[in-house]
Coordinates of C-alpha atoms in Angstrom, one line a residue:
X498 CA 18.3 -54.8 24.8
X499 CA 15.8 -53.5 22.2
X500 CA 12.7 -55.5 21.6
X501 CA 11.6 -56.2 18.1
X502 CA 8.1 -54.9 17.4
X503 CA 5.5 -56.5 19.6
X504 CA 7.9 -59.0 21.3
X505 CA 7.8 -56.7 24.4
X506 CA 4.2 -57.8 25.0
X507 CA 5.5 -61.3 25.8
X508 CA 7.2 -59.9 28.9
X509 CA 4.0 -59.6 30.9
X510 CA 0.5 -61.0 31.0
X511 CA -1.8 -60.2 28.1
X512 CA -5.2 -58.6 28.4
X513 CA -7.9 -61.2 27.8
X514 CA -9.6 -59.5 24.8
X515 CA -9.2 -59.3 21.1
X516 CA -6.4 -57.0 20.0
X517 CA -5.6 -55.1 16.8
X518 CA -2.0 -55.2 15.7
X519 CA 0.9 -53.3 17.4
X520 CA 1.8 -49.7 16.7
X521 CA 5.3 -48.3 16.9
X522 CA 5.2 -45.3 19.2
X523 CA 8.9 -44.5 18.7
X524 CA 11.7 -44.7 21.3
X525 CA 11.2 -48.5 21.7
X526 CA 7.6 -48.0 22.9
X527 CA 4.8 -50.0 21.4
X528 CA 1.0 -49.8 21.6
X529 CA -1.5 -52.6 21.5
X530 CA -5.2 -51.9 21.2
X531 CA -7.8 -54.3 22.8
X532 CA -11.5 -54.2 21.9
X533 CA -14.6 -54.9 24.1
X534 CA -13.0 -53.8 27.3
X535 CA -14.9 -52.4 30.2
X536 CA -14.3 -50.8 33.6
X537 CA -14.3 -54.1 35.5
X538 CA -11.8 -55.7 33.1
X539 CA -9.6 -52.7 33.4
X540 CA -9.2 -53.0 37.1
X541 CA -9.0 -56.8 36.9
X542 CA -6.1 -56.4 34.5
X543 CA -4.3 -54.2 37.0
X544 CA -4.6 -56.8 39.6
X545 CA -3.3 -59.4 37.1
X546 CA -0.3 -57.3 36.5
X547 CA 0.3 -56.7 40.2
X548 CA 0.2 -60.5 40.8
X549 CA 3.0 -60.8 38.2
X550 CA 5.2 -58.4 40.2
X551 CA 4.1 -55.0 38.7
X552 CA 3.7 -52.0 40.9
X553 CA 1.1 -49.3 40.3
X554 CA 2.9 -45.9 39.8
X555 CA -0.1 -43.7 39.0
X556 CA -3.8 -44.0 38.4
X557 CA -5.9 -41.2 36.9
X558 CA -9.4 -40.6 35.7
X559 CA -10.6 -38.0 33.3
X560 CA -14.4 -37.9 32.6
X561 CA -14.7 -41.6 33.2
X562 CA -11.7 -42.5 31.1
X563 CA -9.3 -44.6 33.2
X564 CA -5.5 -44.4 33.1
X565 CA -2.8 -46.3 35.0
X566 CA 1.0 -46.6 34.8
X567 CA 2.7 -49.7 36.2
X568 CA 6.4 -50.7 36.5
X569 CA 8.0 -54.1 36.7
X570 CA 9.8 -56.1 34.1
X571 CA 8.8 -53.4 31.7
X572 CA 6.9 -50.1 32.1
X573 CA 3.3 -50.3 31.0
X574 CA 0.5 -47.7 30.6
X575 CA -3.2 -48.6 30.4
X576 CA -5.9 -46.2 29.0
X577 CA -9.5 -47.3 28.9
X578 CA -12.1 -45.2 27.0
X579 CA -15.7 -46.2 27.7
X580 CA -17.0 -44.4 24.6
X581 CA -15.6 -47.1 22.3
X582 CA -14.9 -49.9 24.9
X583 CA -11.2 -49.9 24.0
X584 CA -8.1 -50.4 26.2
X585 CA -4.8 -49.1 24.9
X586 CA -1.7 -50.7 26.4
X587 CA 1.7 -49.2 25.8
X588 CA 4.9 -51.0 26.8
X589 CA 8.5 -49.8 27.0
X590 CA 11.6 -51.3 28.6
X591 CA 12.8 -47.8 29.7
X592 CA 11.2 -45.6 32.3
X593 CA 10.1 -42.7 30.2
X594 CA 7.6 -41.3 32.7
X595 CA 7.5 -37.7 34.0
X596 CA 7.0 -36.7 37.6
X597 CA 3.7 -38.0 39.0
X598 CA 4.1 -36.4 42.4
X599 CA 3.0 -32.8 43.3
X600 CA 5.8 -30.5 44.0
X601 CA 6.2 -27.4 46.1
X602 CA 7.1 -24.2 44.3
X603 CA 7.7 -21.1 46.4
X604 CA 9.1 -17.8 45.3
X605 CA 8.4 -14.1 44.7
X606 CA 7.4 -14.3 41.0
X607 CA 3.8 -14.3 40.0
X608 CA 2.9 -17.2 37.8
X609 CA 2.4 -15.8 34.3
X610 CA 1.4 -17.3 31.0
X611 CA 2.9 -15.6 27.9
X612 CA 1.9 -16.2 24.3
X613 CA 5.2 -15.2 22.7
X614 CA 5.3 -13.0 19.6
X615 CA 7.3 -15.0 17.1
X616 CA 9.1 -12.9 14.4
X617 CA 6.5 -12.8 11.6
X618 CA 8.6 -10.6 9.3
X619 CA 8.8 -13.4 6.7
X620 CA 6.2 -16.0 7.7
X621 CA 2.8 -16.3 9.2
X622 CA 3.2 -19.5 11.3
X623 CA 5.3 -20.4 14.3
X624 CA 4.3 -20.8 18.0
X625 CA 5.9 -20.4 21.3
X626 CA 4.2 -20.4 24.7
X627 CA 6.1 -19.6 27.9
X628 CA 4.9 -19.9 31.6
X629 CA 7.0 -18.4 34.4
X630 CA 6.6 -20.1 37.8
X631 CA 7.0 -18.5 41.3
X632 CA 10.7 -19.6 41.5
X633 CA 11.4 -17.7 38.2
X634 CA 11.8 -20.9 36.2
X635 CA 10.1 -21.3 32.9
X636 CA 7.9 -24.0 31.2
X637 CA 8.0 -23.6 27.4
X638 CA 5.9 -25.1 24.6
X639 CA 7.4 -25.3 21.1
X640 CA 9.6 -22.5 19.6
X641 CA 9.3 -21.2 16.0
X642 CA 10.1 -21.6 12.3
X643 CA 13.6 -21.5 10.8
X644 CA 12.5 -18.3 8.9
X645 CA 12.1 -16.7 12.3
X646 CA 15.9 -16.3 12.2
X647 CA 16.6 -14.7 15.6
X648 CA 13.8 -16.2 17.7
X649 CA 16.1 -18.5 19.6
X650 CA 18.0 -15.4 20.7
X651 CA 14.7 -13.5 21.4
X652 CA 13.4 -16.4 23.5
X653 CA 16.6 -16.5 25.5
X654 CA 16.6 -12.7 25.9
X655 CA 12.9 -12.8 27.1
X656 CA 13.8 -15.3 29.8
X657 CA 17.1 -13.7 30.8
X658 CA 15.3 -10.3 31.4
X659 CA 12.8 -12.1 33.7
X660 CA 15.5 -14.0 35.7
X661 CA 17.2 -12.4 38.7
X662 CA 20.8 -11.2 38.0
X663 CA 23.4 -13.7 39.0
X664 CA 21.1 -16.7 38.5
X665 CA 21.0 -19.0 35.5
X666 CA 17.9 -19.2 33.3
X667 CA 16.1 -22.4 34.4
X668 CA 13.7 -24.1 31.9
X669 CA 11.8 -26.6 34.2
X670 CA 10.4 -28.2 31.1
X671 CA 10.2 -27.8 27.3
X672 CA 7.2 -29.4 25.7
X673 CA 7.2 -30.2 21.9
X674 CA 3.7 -30.6 20.6
X675 CA 4.8 -32.1 17.2
X676 CA 7.7 -32.0 14.9
X677 CA 6.6 -29.6 12.2
X678 CA 9.3 -27.0 11.3
X679 CA 7.4 -24.0 12.7
X680 CA 7.4 -25.7 16.1
X681 CA 10.8 -27.3 16.5
X682 CA 13.3 -25.2 14.4
X683 CA 14.1 -22.6 17.0
X684 CA 14.4 -25.1 19.8
X685 CA 17.0 -26.9 17.7
X686 CA 18.9 -23.5 17.4
X687 CA 18.4 -22.7 21.0
X688 CA 20.0 -26.0 22.1
X689 CA 23.0 -25.2 19.8
X690 CA 23.6 -21.6 20.6
X691 CA 21.8 -20.4 23.7
X692 CA 22.4 -22.8 26.6
X693 CA 25.6 -21.5 28.1
X694 CA 23.6 -19.6 30.7
X695 CA 20.6 -22.0 30.8
X696 CA 19.6 -25.2 32.7
X697 CA 17.0 -27.3 30.9
X698 CA 15.5 -29.9 33.3
X699 CA 13.7 -32.0 30.8
X700 CA 11.7 -32.4 27.5
X701 CA 8.1 -33.5 27.2
X702 CA 6.8 -35.1 24.1
X703 CA 5.3 -38.0 22.2
X704 CA 6.5 -37.4 18.7
X705 CA 5.5 -39.4 15.6
X706 CA 8.1 -41.8 14.3
X707 CA 10.1 -40.4 11.3
X708 CA 9.3 -43.6 9.3
X709 CA 5.6 -43.0 9.6
X710 CA 3.9 -42.5 6.2
X711 CA 1.8 -39.3 6.3
X712 CA 0.3 -37.8 3.2
X713 CA 1.1 -34.2 4.0
X714 CA 4.5 -34.7 5.7
X715 CA 7.0 -33.8 3.0
X716 CA 10.6 -34.8 2.7
X717 CA 11.9 -31.5 4.3
X718 CA 9.7 -31.9 7.3
X719 CA 10.6 -35.6 7.7
X720 CA 14.3 -35.0 7.5
X721 CA 14.2 -32.1 9.9
X722 CA 12.2 -34.1 12.4
X723 CA 14.7 -37.0 12.3
X724 CA 17.6 -34.5 12.9
X725 CA 15.6 -33.0 15.8
X726 CA 15.1 -36.5 17.4
X727 CA 18.9 -36.9 17.4
X728 CA 19.4 -33.5 19.0
X729 CA 17.1 -34.5 21.8
X730 CA 18.7 -37.9 22.2
X731 CA 22.2 -36.3 22.6
X732 CA 21.2 -33.4 24.8
X733 CA 22.1 -34.0 28.5
X734 CA 18.5 -33.7 29.9
X735 CA 15.8 -36.4 30.3
X736 CA 13.2 -36.8 27.6
X737 CA 9.8 -37.8 28.9
X738 CA 7.1 -39.6 26.9
X739 CA 3.5 -38.5 27.4
X740 CA 0.5 -40.7 27.0
X741 CA -3.2 -39.7 26.9
X742 CA -4.8 -39.9 30.4
X743 CA -1.5 -39.2 32.2
X744 CA -1.3 -36.5 34.8
X745 CA 2.1 -35.0 35.7
X746 CA 3.5 -32.1 37.7
X747 CA 6.2 -29.4 37.1
X748 CA 6.7 -26.8 39.9
X749 CA 3.2 -25.4 40.5
X750 CA 1.9 -26.6 37.2
X751 CA -0.4 -29.6 36.7
X752 CA -0.9 -31.2 33.3
X753 CA -3.5 -33.7 32.0
X754 CA -2.6 -35.2 28.6
X755 CA -5.7 -35.1 26.5
X756 CA -4.5 -36.5 23.1
X757 CA -1.4 -37.9 21.3
X758 CA -0.9 -39.6 17.9
X759 CA -1.6 -42.9 19.7
X760 CA -5.3 -42.0 19.9
X761 CA -5.7 -41.9 16.1
X762 CA -4.6 -45.6 15.8
X763 CA -5.8 -47.9 14.2
X764 CA -6.9 -45.2 11.8
X765 CA -4.0 -43.8 9.8
X766 CA -2.8 -40.3 10.4
X767 CA -3.2 -38.4 7.2
X768 CA -2.8 -34.9 8.6
X769 CA 0.5 -34.7 10.5
X770 CA -1.0 -32.0 12.7
X771 CA -3.1 -34.7 14.3
X772 CA 0.0 -36.1 15.9
X773 CA 0.1 -33.1 18.2
X774 CA 0.4 -33.8 21.9
X775 CA -2.5 -32.0 23.6
X776 CA -2.4 -31.0 27.3
X777 CA -4.6 -29.2 29.7
X778 CA -2.4 -27.1 32.0
X779 CA -3.7 -25.9 35.4
X780 CA -1.9 -23.3 37.5
X781 CA -3.2 -21.1 40.4
X782 CA -6.7 -22.5 39.9
X783 CA -6.8 -21.5 36.2
X784 CA -6.9 -23.9 33.2
X785 CA -5.1 -23.4 29.9
X786 CA -5.8 -25.7 26.9
X787 CA -2.8 -26.2 24.6
X788 CA -3.7 -28.3 21.5
X789 CA -0.7 -27.3 19.4
X790 CA -1.8 -28.0 15.8
X791 CA -4.4 -30.7 16.6
X792 CA -6.7 -31.1 13.7
X793 CA -10.0 -32.8 12.7
X794 CA -9.3 -36.4 13.8
X795 CA -7.7 -35.5 17.1
X796 CA -10.6 -33.1 17.8
X797 CA -13.2 -35.7 17.1
X798 CA -11.5 -38.1 19.5
X799 CA -11.4 -35.6 22.3
X800 CA -15.1 -34.6 21.7
X801 CA -16.1 -38.2 22.0
X802 CA -14.2 -38.9 25.2
X803 CA -14.3 -35.8 27.3
X804 CA -16.9 -33.3 28.5
X805 CA -16.4 -31.3 31.7
X806 CA -12.6 -31.8 31.7
X807 CA -12.3 -29.7 28.6
X808 CA -13.7 -26.6 30.3
X809 CA -10.9 -24.0 30.5
X810 CA -10.2 -20.3 31.0
X811 CA -7.7 -19.8 28.2
X812 CA -7.4 -21.6 24.9
X813 CA -4.5 -21.6 22.4
X814 CA -6.4 -21.8 19.1
X815 CA -5.4 -25.0 17.3
X816 CA -3.2 -24.9 14.2
X817 CA -2.9 -21.1 14.3
X818 CA -6.5 -20.8 13.3
X819 CA -6.1 -22.8 10.1
X820 CA -7.9 -26.1 9.8
X821 CA -7.9 -27.4 13.4
X822 CA -10.5 -28.1 16.1
X823 CA -14.3 -27.9 15.4
X824 CA -16.7 -25.2 16.6
X825 CA -18.2 -27.9 18.9
X826 CA -14.8 -28.4 20.5
X827 CA -14.5 -24.7 21.3
X828 CA -18.0 -24.8 22.7
X829 CA -16.9 -27.6 25.1
X830 CA -13.8 -25.6 26.0
X831 CA -15.8 -22.5 26.7
X832 CA -12.6 -20.4 27.1
X833 CA -12.9 -16.8 28.2
X834 CA -9.6 -15.9 26.5
X835 CA -8.6 -17.1 23.0
X836 CA -5.0 -16.8 21.8
X837 CA -4.3 -17.0 18.0
X838 CA -0.6 -17.7 17.3
X839 CA -0.7 -16.1 13.8
X840 CA -0.2 -12.9 11.9
X841 CA -3.0 -10.4 11.7
X842 CA -2.9 -10.6 7.9
X843 CA -3.7 -14.4 8.0
X844 CA -6.1 -14.0 10.9
X845 CA -8.2 -11.4 8.9
X846 CA -8.1 -13.4 5.7
X847 CA -9.2 -16.7 7.3
X848 CA -11.8 -15.4 9.8
X849 CA -14.7 -15.3 7.2
X850 CA -13.9 -18.9 6.1
X851 CA -13.3 -20.5 9.5
X852 CA -16.4 -21.1 11.5
X853 CA -14.4 -22.5 14.4
X854 CA -12.4 -19.3 14.8
X855 CA -15.6 -17.2 14.8
X856 CA -17.2 -19.5 17.4
X857 CA -14.1 -19.4 19.7
X858 CA -14.2 -15.6 19.5
X859 CA -18.0 -15.4 20.1
X860 CA -17.5 -17.5 23.3
X861 CA -14.5 -15.6 24.5
X862 CA -14.5 -12.4 26.4
X863 CA -11.3 -11.4 24.8
X864 CA -9.0 -12.6 22.0
X865 CA -5.4 -11.8 21.1
X866 CA -3.3 -12.3 18.0
X867 CA 0.3 -13.0 19.0
X868 CA 1.9 -11.1 16.0
X869 CA 0.4 -7.9 17.6
X870 CA 2.7 -8.4 20.6
X871 CA 3.5 -11.0 23.3
X872 CA 0.3 -11.6 25.3
X873 CA 0.8 -11.4 29.1
X874 CA -1.7 -13.4 31.3
X875 CA -1.0 -13.3 35.1
X876 CA -2.4 -16.3 36.8
X877 CA -4.9 -16.8 38.4
X878 CA -6.7 -15.6 35.2
X879 CA -8.6 -12.3 35.4
X880 CA -9.7 -10.8 32.2
X881 CA -8.9 -7.3 33.5
X882 CA -5.2 -8.1 34.0
X883 CA -4.4 -9.4 30.5
X884 CA -2.1 -7.2 28.5
X885 CA 0.1 -7.3 25.5
X886 CA 3.7 -6.1 25.1
X887 CA 4.7 -3.7 22.3
X888 CA 4.6 -5.2 18.8
X889 CA 8.3 -6.1 18.0
X890 CA 8.1 -7.3 14.4
X891 CA 6.5 -6.2 11.1
X892 CA 6.0 -7.9 7.8
X893 CA 8.5 -7.4 5.0
X894 CA 6.0 -7.3 2.1
X895 CA 8.6 -7.4 -0.6
X896 CA 10.3 -10.6 0.7
X897 CA 7.0 -12.2 1.6
X898 CA 5.8 -11.7 -2.0
X899 CA 9.0 -13.3 -3.4
X900 CA 8.9 -16.2 -1.0
X901 CA 5.2 -16.9 -0.7
X902 CA 3.6 -15.0 -3.6
X903 CA 1.3 -13.2 -1.3
X904 CA 0.2 -9.8 -2.6
X905 CA -1.2 -6.9 -0.7
X906 CA -2.7 -3.7 -1.8
X907 CA -1.1 -0.4 -0.9
X908 CA -4.1 0.4 1.3
X909 CA -3.9 -3.0 3.1
X910 CA -0.2 -2.4 3.8
X911 CA -0.9 1.0 5.2
X912 CA -3.7 -0.4 7.4
X913 CA -1.4 -3.1 8.8
X914 CA 1.3 -0.6 9.5
X915 CA -1.2 1.6 11.4
X916 CA -2.2 -1.5 13.5
X917 CA 1.5 -2.2 14.1
X918 CA 2.0 1.3 15.5
X919 CA -1.2 1.1 17.5
X920 CA 0.2 -1.9 19.3
X921 CA 3.3 -0.1 20.3
X922 CA 5.4 -0.9 17.2
X923 CA 8.3 1.4 16.3
X924 CA 9.7 2.2 12.9
X925 CA 13.0 1.1 14.4
X926 CA 11.7 -2.4 14.3
X927 CA 11.5 -2.4 10.5
X928 CA 14.3 -4.0 8.6
X929 CA 13.8 -1.6 5.6
X930 CA 12.9 2.0 5.2
X931 CA 9.1 2.5 5.2
X932 CA 9.3 4.0 1.7
X933 CA 10.6 0.7 0.4
X934 CA 7.4 -1.0 1.7
X935 CA 5.5 0.8 -0.9
X936 CA 2.8 2.5 1.1
X937 CA 4.5 5.5 2.8
X938 CA 6.0 8.2 0.7
X939 CA 9.5 9.3 1.7
X940 CA 9.5 12.5 3.8
X941 CA 10.8 15.4 1.6
X942 CA 13.8 17.3 3.1
X943 CA 13.2 20.9 4.2
X944 CA 15.5 23.6 3.1
X945 CA 17.2 23.9 6.5
X946 CA 17.5 20.1 7.0
X947 CA 21.1 18.8 7.1

């Protein structure tokens, strides 16, 4: 049975405070926001639910923010934030919760975080992060854009090469931060074309409903997201729903959920990037902050709520280094390693205009740009062991100009080509002869050349 909006809240005792409407969180999950809550009333409400037959499944605290999951007639999450005295209550008839118990994970493989080099031949966006666990299984975040035509194959090949012969590739979890095309497109293709030799154990997400009116979410993005939702629903693996304050475990990885689109409500989401599901991942004693494309509003929420829990070793720079988190947020994160999922072209163009990027770099001991080659970070984190794999892809300037109207001088093209070679790139990686790119003259034939 599917509940009509807000009727689900009649299935269990209400919190005894004023509430603001009900918000559709998708997948038959609804949010009710209560004002004027406090720590005492949070725990009193838990006792009230227990008296009604509910069982506490998990309790968690992050910098004084209190979270609980309870199961009974329905499944309920509670999240109390003292900075604004608000209690957020979500309710769903289905158990959409991930694993709340620590798991053992033994094996011979060193835990390694990879910031994958998406194919930036035709486009500057796209993001894919991959973590390999001791048992050789992989946790993946996002995928890439549909203009990164072969990246579903490249992601598969990357994992296949790091999986022992005779074993299937195991994806212990695939997290989707948000449903923009540069984050979901290649996962859609992967599920269609690359799963014969792959086991996917589950998907992790809290995606914004396709009916949500968002100013910068165009028709193409909306339609692709709705198609993607259907692909997830029909794929034979569980889909877990993440809520802020939740802590869950996959193999030797621990995750705290720091933000979802639920945290923006009751304010409307005008920048779709603020619907990103943000997590802090911990492995082997090191912490990796993964904000996806979280932007201004999500960043402000996290700055108000959290302090010490934001401190991390490694940060994925939000929204590829475009408009994302604030300089203050990167100060709170204090990451020693900053990862930019972007092209060097766009990185260089935006750096003078983006104070947040400059602040993150100033704080970090090292920073890497993923288009220069997949970044390899063995965990526990040690700045001396971070490396990058050879650069695999290079921009096709002629096609980029036709598609995006970007123009580059001959000197800038030559400079970028030199950087590509310095990072291990090969002329074999180019789709076109270098003479066609307009900055390298064709080599003249010698008299004795065949």
